PDB file of C-alpha atoms and ligand atoms in Angstrom:
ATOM      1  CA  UNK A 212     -17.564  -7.827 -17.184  1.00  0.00           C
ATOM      2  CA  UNK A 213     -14.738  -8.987 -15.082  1.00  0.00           C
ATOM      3  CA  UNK A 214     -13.819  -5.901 -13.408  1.00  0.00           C
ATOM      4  CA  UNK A 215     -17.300  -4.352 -13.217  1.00  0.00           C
ATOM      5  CA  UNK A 216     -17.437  -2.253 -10.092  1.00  0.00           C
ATOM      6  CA  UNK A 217     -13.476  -2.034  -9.430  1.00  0.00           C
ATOM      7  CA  UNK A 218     -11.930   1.281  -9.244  1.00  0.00           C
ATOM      8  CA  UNK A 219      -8.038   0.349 -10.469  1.00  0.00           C
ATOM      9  CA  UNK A 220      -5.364   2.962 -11.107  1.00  0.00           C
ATOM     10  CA  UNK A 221      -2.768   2.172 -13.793  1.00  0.00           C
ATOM     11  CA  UNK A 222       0.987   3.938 -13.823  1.00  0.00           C
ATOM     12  CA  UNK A 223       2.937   4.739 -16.941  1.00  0.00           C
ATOM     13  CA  UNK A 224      -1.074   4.177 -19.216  1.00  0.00           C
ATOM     14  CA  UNK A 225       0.433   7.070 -21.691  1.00  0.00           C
ATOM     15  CA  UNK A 226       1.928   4.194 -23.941  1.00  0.00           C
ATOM     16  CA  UNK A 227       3.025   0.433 -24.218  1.00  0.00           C
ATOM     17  CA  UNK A 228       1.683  -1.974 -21.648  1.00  0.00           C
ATOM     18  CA  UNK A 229       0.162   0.824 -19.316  1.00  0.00           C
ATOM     19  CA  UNK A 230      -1.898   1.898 -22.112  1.00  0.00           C
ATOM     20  CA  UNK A 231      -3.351  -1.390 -22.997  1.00  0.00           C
ATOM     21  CA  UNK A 232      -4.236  -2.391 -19.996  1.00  0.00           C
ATOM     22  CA  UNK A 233      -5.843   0.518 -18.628  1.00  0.00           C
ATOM     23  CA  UNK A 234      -7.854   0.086 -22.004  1.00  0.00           C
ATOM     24  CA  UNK A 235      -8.809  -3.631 -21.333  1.00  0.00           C
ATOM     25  CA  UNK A 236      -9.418  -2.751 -17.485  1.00  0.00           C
ATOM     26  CA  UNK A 237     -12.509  -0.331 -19.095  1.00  0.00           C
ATOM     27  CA  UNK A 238     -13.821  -2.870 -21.149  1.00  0.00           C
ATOM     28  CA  UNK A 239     -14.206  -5.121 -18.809  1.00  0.00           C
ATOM     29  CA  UNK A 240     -16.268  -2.832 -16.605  1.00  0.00           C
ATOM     30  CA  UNK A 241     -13.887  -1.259 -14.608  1.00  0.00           C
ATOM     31  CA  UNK A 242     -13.121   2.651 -13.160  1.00  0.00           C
ATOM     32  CA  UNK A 243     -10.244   3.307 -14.428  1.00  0.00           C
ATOM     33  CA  UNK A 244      -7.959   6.481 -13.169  1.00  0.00           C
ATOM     34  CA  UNK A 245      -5.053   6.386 -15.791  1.00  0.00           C
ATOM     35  CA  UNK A 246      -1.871   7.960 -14.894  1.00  0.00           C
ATOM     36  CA  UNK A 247       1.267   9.340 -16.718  1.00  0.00           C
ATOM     37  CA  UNK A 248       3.935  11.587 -16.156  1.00  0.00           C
ATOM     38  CA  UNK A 249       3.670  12.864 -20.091  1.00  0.00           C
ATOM     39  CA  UNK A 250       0.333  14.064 -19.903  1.00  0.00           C
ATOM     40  CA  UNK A 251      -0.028  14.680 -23.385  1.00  0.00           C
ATOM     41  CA  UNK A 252       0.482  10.436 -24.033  1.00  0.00           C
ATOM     42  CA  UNK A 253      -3.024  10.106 -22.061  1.00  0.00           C
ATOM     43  CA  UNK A 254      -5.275  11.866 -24.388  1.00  0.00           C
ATOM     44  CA  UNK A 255      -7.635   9.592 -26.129  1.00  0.00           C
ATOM     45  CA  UNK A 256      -7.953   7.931 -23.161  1.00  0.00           C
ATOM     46  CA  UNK A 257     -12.188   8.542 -23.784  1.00  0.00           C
ATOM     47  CA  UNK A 258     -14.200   7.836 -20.677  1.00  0.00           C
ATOM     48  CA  UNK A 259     -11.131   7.030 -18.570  1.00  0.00           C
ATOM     49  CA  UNK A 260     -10.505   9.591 -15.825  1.00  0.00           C
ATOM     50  CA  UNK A 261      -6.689  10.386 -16.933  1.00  0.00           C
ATOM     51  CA  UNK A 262      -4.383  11.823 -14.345  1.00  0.00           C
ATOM     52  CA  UNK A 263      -0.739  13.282 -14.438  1.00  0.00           C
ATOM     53  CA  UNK A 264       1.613  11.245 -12.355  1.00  0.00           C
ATOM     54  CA  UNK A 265       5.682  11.699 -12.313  1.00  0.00           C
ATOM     55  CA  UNK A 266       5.470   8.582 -10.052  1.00  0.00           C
ATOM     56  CA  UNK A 267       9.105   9.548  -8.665  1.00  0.00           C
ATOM     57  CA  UNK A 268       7.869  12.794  -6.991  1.00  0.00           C
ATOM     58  CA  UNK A 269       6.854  11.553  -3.241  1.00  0.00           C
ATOM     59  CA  UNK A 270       4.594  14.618  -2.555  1.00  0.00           C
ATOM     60  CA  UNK A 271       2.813  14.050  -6.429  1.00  0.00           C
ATOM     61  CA  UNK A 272       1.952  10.418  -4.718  1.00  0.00           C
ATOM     62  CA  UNK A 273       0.420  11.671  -1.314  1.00  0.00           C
ATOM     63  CA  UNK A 274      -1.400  13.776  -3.065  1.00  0.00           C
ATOM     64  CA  UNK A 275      -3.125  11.347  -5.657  1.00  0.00           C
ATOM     65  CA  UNK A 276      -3.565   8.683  -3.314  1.00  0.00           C
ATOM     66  CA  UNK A 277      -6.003  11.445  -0.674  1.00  0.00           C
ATOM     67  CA  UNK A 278      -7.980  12.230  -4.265  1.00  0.00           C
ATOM     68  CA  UNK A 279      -8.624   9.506  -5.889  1.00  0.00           C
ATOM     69  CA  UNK A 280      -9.707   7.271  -2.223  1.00  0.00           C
ATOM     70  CA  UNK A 281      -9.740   3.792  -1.715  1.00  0.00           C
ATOM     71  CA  UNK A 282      -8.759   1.590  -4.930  1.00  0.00           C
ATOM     72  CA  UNK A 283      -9.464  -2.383  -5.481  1.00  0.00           C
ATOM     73  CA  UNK A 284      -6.708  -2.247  -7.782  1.00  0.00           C
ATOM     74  CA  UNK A 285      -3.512  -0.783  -8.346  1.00  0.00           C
ATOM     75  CA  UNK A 286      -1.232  -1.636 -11.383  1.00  0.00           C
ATOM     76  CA  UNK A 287       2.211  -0.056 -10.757  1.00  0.00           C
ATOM     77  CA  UNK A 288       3.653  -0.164 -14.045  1.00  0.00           C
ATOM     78  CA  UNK A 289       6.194   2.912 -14.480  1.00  0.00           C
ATOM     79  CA  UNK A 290       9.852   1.303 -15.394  1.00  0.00           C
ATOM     80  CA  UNK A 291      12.708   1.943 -17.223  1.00  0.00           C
ATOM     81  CA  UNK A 292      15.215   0.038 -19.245  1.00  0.00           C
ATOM     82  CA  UNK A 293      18.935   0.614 -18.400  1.00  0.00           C
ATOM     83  CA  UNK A 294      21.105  -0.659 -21.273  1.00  0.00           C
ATOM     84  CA  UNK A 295      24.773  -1.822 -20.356  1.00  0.00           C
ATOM     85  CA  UNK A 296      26.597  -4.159 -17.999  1.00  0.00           C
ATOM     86  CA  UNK A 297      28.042  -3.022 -15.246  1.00  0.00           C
ATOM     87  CA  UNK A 298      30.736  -1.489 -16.707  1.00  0.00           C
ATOM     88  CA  UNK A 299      28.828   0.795 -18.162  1.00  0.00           C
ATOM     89  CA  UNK A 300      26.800   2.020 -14.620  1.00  0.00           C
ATOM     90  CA  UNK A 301      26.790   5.079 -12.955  1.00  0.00           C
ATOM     91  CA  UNK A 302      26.063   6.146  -9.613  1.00  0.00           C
ATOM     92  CA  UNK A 303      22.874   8.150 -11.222  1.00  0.00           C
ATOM     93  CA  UNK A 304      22.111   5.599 -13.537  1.00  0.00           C
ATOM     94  CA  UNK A 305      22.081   2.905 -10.930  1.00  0.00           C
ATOM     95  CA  UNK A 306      20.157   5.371  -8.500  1.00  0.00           C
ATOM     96  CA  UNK A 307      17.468   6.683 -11.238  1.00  0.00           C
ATOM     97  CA  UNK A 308      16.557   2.838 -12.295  1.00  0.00           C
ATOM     98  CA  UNK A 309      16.251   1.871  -8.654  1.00  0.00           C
ATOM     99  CA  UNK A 310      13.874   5.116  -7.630  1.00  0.00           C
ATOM    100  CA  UNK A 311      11.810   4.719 -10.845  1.00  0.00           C
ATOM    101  CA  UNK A 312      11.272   1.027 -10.997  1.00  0.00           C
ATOM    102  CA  UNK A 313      11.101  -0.034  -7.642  1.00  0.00           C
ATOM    103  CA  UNK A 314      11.337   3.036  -4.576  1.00  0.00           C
ATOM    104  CA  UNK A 315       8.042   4.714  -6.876  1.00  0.00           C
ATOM    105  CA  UNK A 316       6.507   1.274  -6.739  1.00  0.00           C
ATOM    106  CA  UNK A 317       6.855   1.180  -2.900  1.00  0.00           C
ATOM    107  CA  UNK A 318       5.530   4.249  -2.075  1.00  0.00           C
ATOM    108  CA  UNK A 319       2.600   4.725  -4.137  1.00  0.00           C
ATOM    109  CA  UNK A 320       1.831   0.890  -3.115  1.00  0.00           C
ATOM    110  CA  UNK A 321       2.429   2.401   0.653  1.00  0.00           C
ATOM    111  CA  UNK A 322       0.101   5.580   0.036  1.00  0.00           C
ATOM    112  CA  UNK A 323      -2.821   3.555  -1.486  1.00  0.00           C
ATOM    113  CA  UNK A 324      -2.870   0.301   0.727  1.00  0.00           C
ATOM    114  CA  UNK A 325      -4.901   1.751   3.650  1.00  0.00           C
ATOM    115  CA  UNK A 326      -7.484   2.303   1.110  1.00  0.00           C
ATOM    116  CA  UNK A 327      -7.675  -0.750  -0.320  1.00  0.00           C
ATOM    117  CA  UNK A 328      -7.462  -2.529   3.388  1.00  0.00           C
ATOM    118  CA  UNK A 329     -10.916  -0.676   3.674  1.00  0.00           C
ATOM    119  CA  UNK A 330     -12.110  -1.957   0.296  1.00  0.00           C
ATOM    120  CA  UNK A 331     -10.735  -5.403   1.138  1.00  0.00           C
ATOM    121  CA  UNK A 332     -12.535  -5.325   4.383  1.00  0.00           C
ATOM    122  CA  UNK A 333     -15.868  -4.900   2.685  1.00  0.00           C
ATOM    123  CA  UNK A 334     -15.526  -6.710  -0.837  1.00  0.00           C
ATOM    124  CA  UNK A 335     -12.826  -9.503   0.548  1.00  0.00           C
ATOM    125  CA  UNK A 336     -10.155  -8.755  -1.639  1.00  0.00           C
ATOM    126  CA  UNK A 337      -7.973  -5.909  -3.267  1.00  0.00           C
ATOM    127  CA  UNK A 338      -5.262  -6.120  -5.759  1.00  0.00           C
ATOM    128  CA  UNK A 339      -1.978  -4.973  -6.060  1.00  0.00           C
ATOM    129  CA  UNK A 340       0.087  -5.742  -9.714  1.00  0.00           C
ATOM    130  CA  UNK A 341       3.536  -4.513 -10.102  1.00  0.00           C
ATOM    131  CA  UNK A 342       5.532  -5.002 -13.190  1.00  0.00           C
ATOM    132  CA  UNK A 343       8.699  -6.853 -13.290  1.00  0.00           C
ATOM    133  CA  UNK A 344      10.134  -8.856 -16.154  1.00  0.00           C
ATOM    134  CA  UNK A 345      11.319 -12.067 -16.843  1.00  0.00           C
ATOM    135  CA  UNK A 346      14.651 -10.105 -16.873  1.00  0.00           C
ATOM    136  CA  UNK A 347      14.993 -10.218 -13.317  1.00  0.00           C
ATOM    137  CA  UNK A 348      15.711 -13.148 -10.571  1.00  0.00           C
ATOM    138  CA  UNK A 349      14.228 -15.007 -12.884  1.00  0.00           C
ATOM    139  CA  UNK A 350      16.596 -14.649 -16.271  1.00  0.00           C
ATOM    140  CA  UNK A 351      19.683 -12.977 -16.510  1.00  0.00           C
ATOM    141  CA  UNK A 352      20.184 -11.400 -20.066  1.00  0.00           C
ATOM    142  CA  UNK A 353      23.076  -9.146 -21.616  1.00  0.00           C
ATOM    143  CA  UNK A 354      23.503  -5.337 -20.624  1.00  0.00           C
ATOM    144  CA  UNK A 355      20.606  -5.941 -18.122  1.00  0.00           C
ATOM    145  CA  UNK A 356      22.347  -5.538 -15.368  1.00  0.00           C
ATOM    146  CA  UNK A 357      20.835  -2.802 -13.164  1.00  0.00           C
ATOM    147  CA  UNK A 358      17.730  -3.283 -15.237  1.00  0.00           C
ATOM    148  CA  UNK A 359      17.708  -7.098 -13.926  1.00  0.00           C
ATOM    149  CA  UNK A 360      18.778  -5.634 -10.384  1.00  0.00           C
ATOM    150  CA  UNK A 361      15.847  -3.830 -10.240  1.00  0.00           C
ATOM    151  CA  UNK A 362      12.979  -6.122 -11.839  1.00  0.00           C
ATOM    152  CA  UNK A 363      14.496  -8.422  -9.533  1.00  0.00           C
ATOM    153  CA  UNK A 364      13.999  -6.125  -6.569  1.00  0.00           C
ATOM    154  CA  UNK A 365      10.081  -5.695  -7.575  1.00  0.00           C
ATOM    155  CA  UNK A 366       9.621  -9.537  -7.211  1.00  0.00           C
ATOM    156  CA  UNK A 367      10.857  -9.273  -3.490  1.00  0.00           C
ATOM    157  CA  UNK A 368       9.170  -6.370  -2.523  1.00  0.00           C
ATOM    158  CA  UNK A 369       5.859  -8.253  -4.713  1.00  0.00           C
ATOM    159  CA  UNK A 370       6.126 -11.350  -2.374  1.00  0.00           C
ATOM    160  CA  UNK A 371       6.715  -8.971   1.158  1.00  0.00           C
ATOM    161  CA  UNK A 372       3.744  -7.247   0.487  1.00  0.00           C
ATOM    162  CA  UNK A 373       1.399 -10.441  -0.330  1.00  0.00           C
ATOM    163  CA  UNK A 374       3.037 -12.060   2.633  1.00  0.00           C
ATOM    164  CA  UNK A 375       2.157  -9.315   5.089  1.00  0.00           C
ATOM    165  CA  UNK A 376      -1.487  -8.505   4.174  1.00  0.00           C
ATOM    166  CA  UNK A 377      -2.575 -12.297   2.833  1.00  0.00           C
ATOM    167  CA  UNK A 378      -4.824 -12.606   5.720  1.00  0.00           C
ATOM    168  CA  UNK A 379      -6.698  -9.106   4.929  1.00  0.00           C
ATOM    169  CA  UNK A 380      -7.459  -9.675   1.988  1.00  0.00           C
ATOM    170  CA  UNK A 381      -4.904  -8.055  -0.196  1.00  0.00           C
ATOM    171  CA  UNK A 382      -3.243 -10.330  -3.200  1.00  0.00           C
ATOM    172  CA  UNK A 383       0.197  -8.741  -4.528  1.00  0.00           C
ATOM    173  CA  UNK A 384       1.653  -9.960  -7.398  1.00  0.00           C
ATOM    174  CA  UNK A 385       4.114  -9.305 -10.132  1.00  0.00           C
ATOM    175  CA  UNK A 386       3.834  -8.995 -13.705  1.00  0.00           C
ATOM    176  CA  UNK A 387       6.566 -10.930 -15.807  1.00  0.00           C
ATOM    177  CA  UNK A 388       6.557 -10.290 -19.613  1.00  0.00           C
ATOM    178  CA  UNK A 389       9.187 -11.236 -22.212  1.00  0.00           C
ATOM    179  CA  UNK A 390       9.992  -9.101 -24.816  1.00  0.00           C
ATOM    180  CA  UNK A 391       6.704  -6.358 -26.156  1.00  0.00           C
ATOM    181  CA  UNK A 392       6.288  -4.149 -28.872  1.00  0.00           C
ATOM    182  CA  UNK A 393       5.801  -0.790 -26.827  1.00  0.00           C
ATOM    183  CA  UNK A 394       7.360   2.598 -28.079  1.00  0.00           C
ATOM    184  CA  UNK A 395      10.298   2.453 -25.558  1.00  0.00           C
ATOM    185  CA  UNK A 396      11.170  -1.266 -27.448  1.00  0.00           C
ATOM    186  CA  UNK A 397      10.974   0.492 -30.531  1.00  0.00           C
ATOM    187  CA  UNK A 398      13.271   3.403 -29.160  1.00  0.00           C
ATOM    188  CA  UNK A 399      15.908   0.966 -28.060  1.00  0.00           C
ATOM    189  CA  UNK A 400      15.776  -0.544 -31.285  1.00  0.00           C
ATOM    190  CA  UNK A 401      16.296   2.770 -33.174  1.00  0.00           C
ATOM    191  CA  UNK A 402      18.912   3.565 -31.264  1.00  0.00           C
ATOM    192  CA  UNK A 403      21.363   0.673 -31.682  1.00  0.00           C
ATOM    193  CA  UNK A 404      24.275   0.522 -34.045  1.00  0.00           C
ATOM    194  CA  UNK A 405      22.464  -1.730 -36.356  1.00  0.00           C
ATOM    195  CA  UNK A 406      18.726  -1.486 -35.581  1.00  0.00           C
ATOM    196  CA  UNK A 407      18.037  -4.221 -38.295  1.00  0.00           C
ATOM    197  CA  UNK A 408      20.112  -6.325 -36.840  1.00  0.00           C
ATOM    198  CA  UNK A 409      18.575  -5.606 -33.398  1.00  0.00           C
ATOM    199  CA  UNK A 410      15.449  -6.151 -33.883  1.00  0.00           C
ATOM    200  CA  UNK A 411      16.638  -9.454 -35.136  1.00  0.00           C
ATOM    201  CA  UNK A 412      18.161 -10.407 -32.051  1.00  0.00           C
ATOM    202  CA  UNK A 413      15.053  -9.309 -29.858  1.00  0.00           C
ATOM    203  CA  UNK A 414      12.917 -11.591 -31.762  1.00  0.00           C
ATOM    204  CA  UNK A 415      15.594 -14.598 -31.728  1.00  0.00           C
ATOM    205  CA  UNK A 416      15.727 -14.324 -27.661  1.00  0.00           C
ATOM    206  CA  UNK A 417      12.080 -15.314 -27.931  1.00  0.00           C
ATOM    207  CA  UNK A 418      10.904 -18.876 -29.037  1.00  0.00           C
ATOM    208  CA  UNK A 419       8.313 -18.211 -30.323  1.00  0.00           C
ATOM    209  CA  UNK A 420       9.636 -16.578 -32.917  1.00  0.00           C
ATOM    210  CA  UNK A 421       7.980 -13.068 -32.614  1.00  0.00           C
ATOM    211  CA  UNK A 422       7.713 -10.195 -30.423  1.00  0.00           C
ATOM    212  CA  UNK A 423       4.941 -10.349 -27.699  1.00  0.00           C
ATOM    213  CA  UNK A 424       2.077  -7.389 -28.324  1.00  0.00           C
ATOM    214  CA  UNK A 425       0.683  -6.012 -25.843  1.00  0.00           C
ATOM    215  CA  UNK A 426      -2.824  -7.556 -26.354  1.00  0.00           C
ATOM    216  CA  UNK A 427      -0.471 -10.424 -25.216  1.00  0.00           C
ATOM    217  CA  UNK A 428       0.046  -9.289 -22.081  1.00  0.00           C
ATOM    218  CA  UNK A 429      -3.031  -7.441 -21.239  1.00  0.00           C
ATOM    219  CA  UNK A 430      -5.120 -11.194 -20.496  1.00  0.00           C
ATOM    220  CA  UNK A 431      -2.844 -11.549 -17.821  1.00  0.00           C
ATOM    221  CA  UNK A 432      -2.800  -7.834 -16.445  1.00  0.00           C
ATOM    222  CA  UNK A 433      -7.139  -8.522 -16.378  1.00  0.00           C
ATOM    223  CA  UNK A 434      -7.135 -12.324 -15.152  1.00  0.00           C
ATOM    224  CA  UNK A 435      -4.728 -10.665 -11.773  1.00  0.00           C
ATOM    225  CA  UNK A 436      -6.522  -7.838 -11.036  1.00  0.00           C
ATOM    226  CA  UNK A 437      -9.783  -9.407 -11.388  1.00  0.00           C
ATOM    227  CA  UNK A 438     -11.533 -11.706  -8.511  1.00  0.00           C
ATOM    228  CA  UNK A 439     -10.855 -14.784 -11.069  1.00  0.00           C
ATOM    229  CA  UNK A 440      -6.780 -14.691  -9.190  1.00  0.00           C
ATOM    230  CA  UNK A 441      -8.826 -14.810  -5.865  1.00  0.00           C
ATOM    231  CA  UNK A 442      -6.583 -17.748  -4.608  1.00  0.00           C
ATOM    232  CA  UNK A 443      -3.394 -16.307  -6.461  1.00  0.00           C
ATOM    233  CA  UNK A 444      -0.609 -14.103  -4.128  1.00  0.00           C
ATOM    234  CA  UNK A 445       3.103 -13.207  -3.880  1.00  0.00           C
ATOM    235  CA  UNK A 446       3.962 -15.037  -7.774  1.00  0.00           C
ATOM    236  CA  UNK A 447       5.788 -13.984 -10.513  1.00  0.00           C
ATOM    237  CA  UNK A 448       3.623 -14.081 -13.297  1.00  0.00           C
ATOM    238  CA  UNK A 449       5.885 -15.029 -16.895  1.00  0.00           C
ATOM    239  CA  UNK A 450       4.140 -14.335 -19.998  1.00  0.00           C
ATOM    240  CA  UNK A 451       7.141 -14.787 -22.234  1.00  0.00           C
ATOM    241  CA  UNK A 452       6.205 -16.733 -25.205  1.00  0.00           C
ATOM    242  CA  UNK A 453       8.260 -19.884 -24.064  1.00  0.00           C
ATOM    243  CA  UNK A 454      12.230 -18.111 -23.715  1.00  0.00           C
ATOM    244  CA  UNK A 455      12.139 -19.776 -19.872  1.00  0.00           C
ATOM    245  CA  UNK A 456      10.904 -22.942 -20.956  1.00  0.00           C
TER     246      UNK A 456
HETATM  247  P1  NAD B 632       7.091   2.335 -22.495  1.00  0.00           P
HETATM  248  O1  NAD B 632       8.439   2.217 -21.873  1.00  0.00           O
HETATM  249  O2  NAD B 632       6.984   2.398 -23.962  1.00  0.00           O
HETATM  250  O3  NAD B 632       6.324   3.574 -21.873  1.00  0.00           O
HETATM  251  C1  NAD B 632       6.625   3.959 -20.593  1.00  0.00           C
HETATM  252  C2  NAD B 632       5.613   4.964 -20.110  1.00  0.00           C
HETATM  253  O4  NAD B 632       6.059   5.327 -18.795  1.00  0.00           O
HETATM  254  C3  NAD B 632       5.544   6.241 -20.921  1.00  0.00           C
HETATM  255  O5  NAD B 632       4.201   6.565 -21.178  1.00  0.00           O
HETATM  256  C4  NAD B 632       6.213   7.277 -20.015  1.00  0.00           C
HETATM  257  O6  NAD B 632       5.712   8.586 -20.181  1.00  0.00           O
HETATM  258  C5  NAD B 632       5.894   6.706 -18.638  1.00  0.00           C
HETATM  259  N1  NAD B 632       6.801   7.170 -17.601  1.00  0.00           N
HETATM  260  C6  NAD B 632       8.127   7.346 -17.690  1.00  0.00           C
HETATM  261  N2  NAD B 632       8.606   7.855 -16.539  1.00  0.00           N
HETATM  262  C7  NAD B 632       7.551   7.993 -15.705  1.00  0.00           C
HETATM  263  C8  NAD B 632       7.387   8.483 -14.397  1.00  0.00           C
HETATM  264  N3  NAD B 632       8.439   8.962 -13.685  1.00  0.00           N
HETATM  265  N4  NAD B 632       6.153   8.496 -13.834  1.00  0.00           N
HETATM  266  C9  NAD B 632       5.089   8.039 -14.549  1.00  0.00           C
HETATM  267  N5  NAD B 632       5.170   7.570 -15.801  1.00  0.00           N
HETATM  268  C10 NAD B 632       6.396   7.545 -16.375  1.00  0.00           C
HETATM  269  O7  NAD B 632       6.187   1.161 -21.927  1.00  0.00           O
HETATM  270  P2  NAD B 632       6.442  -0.399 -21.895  1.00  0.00           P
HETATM  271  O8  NAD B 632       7.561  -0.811 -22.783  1.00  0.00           O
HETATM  272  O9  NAD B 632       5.092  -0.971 -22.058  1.00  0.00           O
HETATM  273  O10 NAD B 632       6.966  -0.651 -20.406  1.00  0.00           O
HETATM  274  C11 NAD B 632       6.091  -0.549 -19.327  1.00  0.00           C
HETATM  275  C12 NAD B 632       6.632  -1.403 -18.195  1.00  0.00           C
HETATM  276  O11 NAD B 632       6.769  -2.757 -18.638  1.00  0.00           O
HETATM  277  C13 NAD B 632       8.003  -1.000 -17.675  1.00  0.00           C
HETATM  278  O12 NAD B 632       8.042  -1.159 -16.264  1.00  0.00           O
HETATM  279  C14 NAD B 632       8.936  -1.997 -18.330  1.00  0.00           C
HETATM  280  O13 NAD B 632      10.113  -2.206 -17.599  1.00  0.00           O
HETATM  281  C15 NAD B 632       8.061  -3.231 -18.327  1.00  0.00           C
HETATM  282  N6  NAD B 632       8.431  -4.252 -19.298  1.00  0.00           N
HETATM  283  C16 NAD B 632       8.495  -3.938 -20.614  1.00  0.00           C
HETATM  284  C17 NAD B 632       8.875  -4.913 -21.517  1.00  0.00           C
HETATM  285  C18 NAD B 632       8.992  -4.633 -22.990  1.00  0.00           C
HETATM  286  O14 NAD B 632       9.611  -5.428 -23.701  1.00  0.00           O
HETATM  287  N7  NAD B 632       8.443  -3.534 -23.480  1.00  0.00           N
HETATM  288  C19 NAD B 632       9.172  -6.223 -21.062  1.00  0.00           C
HETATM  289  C20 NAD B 632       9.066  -6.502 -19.709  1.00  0.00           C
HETATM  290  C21 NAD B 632       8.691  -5.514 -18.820  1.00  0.00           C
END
C-alpha cells in the first residue's frame, strides 16, 4: 500500500482523471476526501469521503481547508479547456480559464499548506500535485492558446511553490498528460464540425497511435504523491505517449 496512512484531497474526482485517481489513491491505502463542484458526478465514490467543491468560490475553499485539517496530499486537478486562438478570446473567456485553472489552484494550495507544513514537520514530507498539460510551456498546439497560457502558468506557480518550502519538507509538482479519454475529451469531440474526423486528429497528435486512458495517467498521479517521489520537486511531469519525443 503506497499511500497507506496519507490523507490526500483530489479536485475535479466527479469524472476523467480526478476520478481515477482518487480511485487508485484508495487502493493504495490512502484517505481520500474527493471533491467536485457537480456533486451528483461523485456518487459511487464507495468508502471515499466525497465533498462538494466549486473550487472557484474563495469562501467554499476556507471553509474546506478548516474541515477537512492537515492533508499529506493535495491533487489540484480542476481545469478547463478553452478552444480557439486568440482571435477567438474574450475578456471572460481569458479571465474564467485563468481563475479556474490556475487562481483556484493557488488558493486552495494557499489554504491547505499550513496543514501540511504540520504534517511535513512530523512525517518529513507532504505533497502537492497540480495538473498542467503538455499543452503548456512545454508544447504549443492549435486553438490552445489561453488554454496553453494557463497550463503554462501552473508549471510556474508548481516550481515557486517547491522552491519556497523544499527545505520543509513539502514537494510540489505538476502533472503533464497528453491527450486522455475523459468525458470533457469526448465533449470536445462531439462538438466539432466533423467529430469523426476529430477524433482522428486527436489520436494522430499522439505517437503512439492511441488516446492515453486514464489508468495511463493514474501510475504517475500515485508514484508523486506517494513517498516513492521523496527526492522529486518543482518538475513537470509528461506522460504523453511519446508526442514530445
Ligand atoms: P473532465 O474535464 O472530463 O472533468 C472535469 C471535472 O471537473 C468534472 O467532474 C467537473 O464537474 C469538474 N469541475 C468543473 N469545474 C469545476 C469547479 N469550478 N470546481 C470543481 N470541479 C470542477 O476531466 P479531465 O479531462 O480528466 O480533465 C481533468 C484535468 O486534466 C483538467 O485540469 C484538464 O485540463 C487536465 N488535462 C486533461 C487532458 C485530457 O486530454 N483530458 C490532458 C491534459 C490535461
Amino acid at each position: 500500500m503506497r499511500l497507506q496512512g496519507k490523507t490526500i484531497l483530489v479536485t475535479a474526482a466527479g469524472q476523467g482523471i480526478g476520478r481515477a485517481s482518487a480511485l487508485a489513491c484508495q487502493a493504495e491505502g490512502a484517505n481520500v476526501i474527493a471533491t467536485d463542484v457537480n456533486g451528483a458526478l461523485l456518487a459511487g465514490l464507495d468508502g471515499i469521503r466525497t465533498k462538494v467543491l466549486d473550487v472557484t468560490d474563495p469562501l467554499a475553499i476556507q471553509a474546506i481547508a478548516a474541515e477537512i485539517g492537515p492533508l499529506d496530499g493535495l491533487f489540484n486537478c480542476a481545469g478547463f479547456v478553452h478552444h480557439g486562438t486568440i482571435l477567438d478570446v474574450s475578456d471572460a473567456d481569458w479571465a474564467f480559464s485563468f481563475d479556474l485553472n490556475v487562481t483556484a489552484m493557488m488558493r486552495l494550495t494557499r489554504a491547505c499548506l499550513p496543514g501540511m507544513l504540520e504534517r511535513a514537520a512530523v512525517t518529513g514530507t507532504a505533497s502537492i500535485l497540480n495538473m498542467a498539460s503538455m499543452a503548456s510551456s512545454i508544447k504549443g498546439f492549435v486553438n490552445r492558446t489561453v488554454y496553453g497560457a494557463s497550463k503554462a502558468a501552473v508549471i510556474g506557480l508548481t516550481k515557486g511553490i517547491a522552491a519556497d518550502f523544499v527545505k520543509q519538507g513539502i514537494r510540489c509538482n505538476a502533472l503533464c498528460p497528453g491527450t486522455v479519454d475523459t468525458p470533457s475529451l469526448r465533449g470536445r469531440i462531439a462538438a466539432s464540425a466533423d467529430p469523426v474526423q476529430a477524433e482522428k486528429d486527436f489520436i494522430a497528435r499522439q505517437p503512439m497511435g492511441r488516446l492515453a486512458t486514464v489508468d495511463d495517467i493514474t501510475p504517475m498521479v500515485v508514484f508523486l504523491l506517494s513517498d516513492e517521489s521523496r527526492f522529486v520537486s518543482g518538475q513537470a511531469m509528461l506522460v504523453d505517449g511519446g508526442v514530445t519525443i
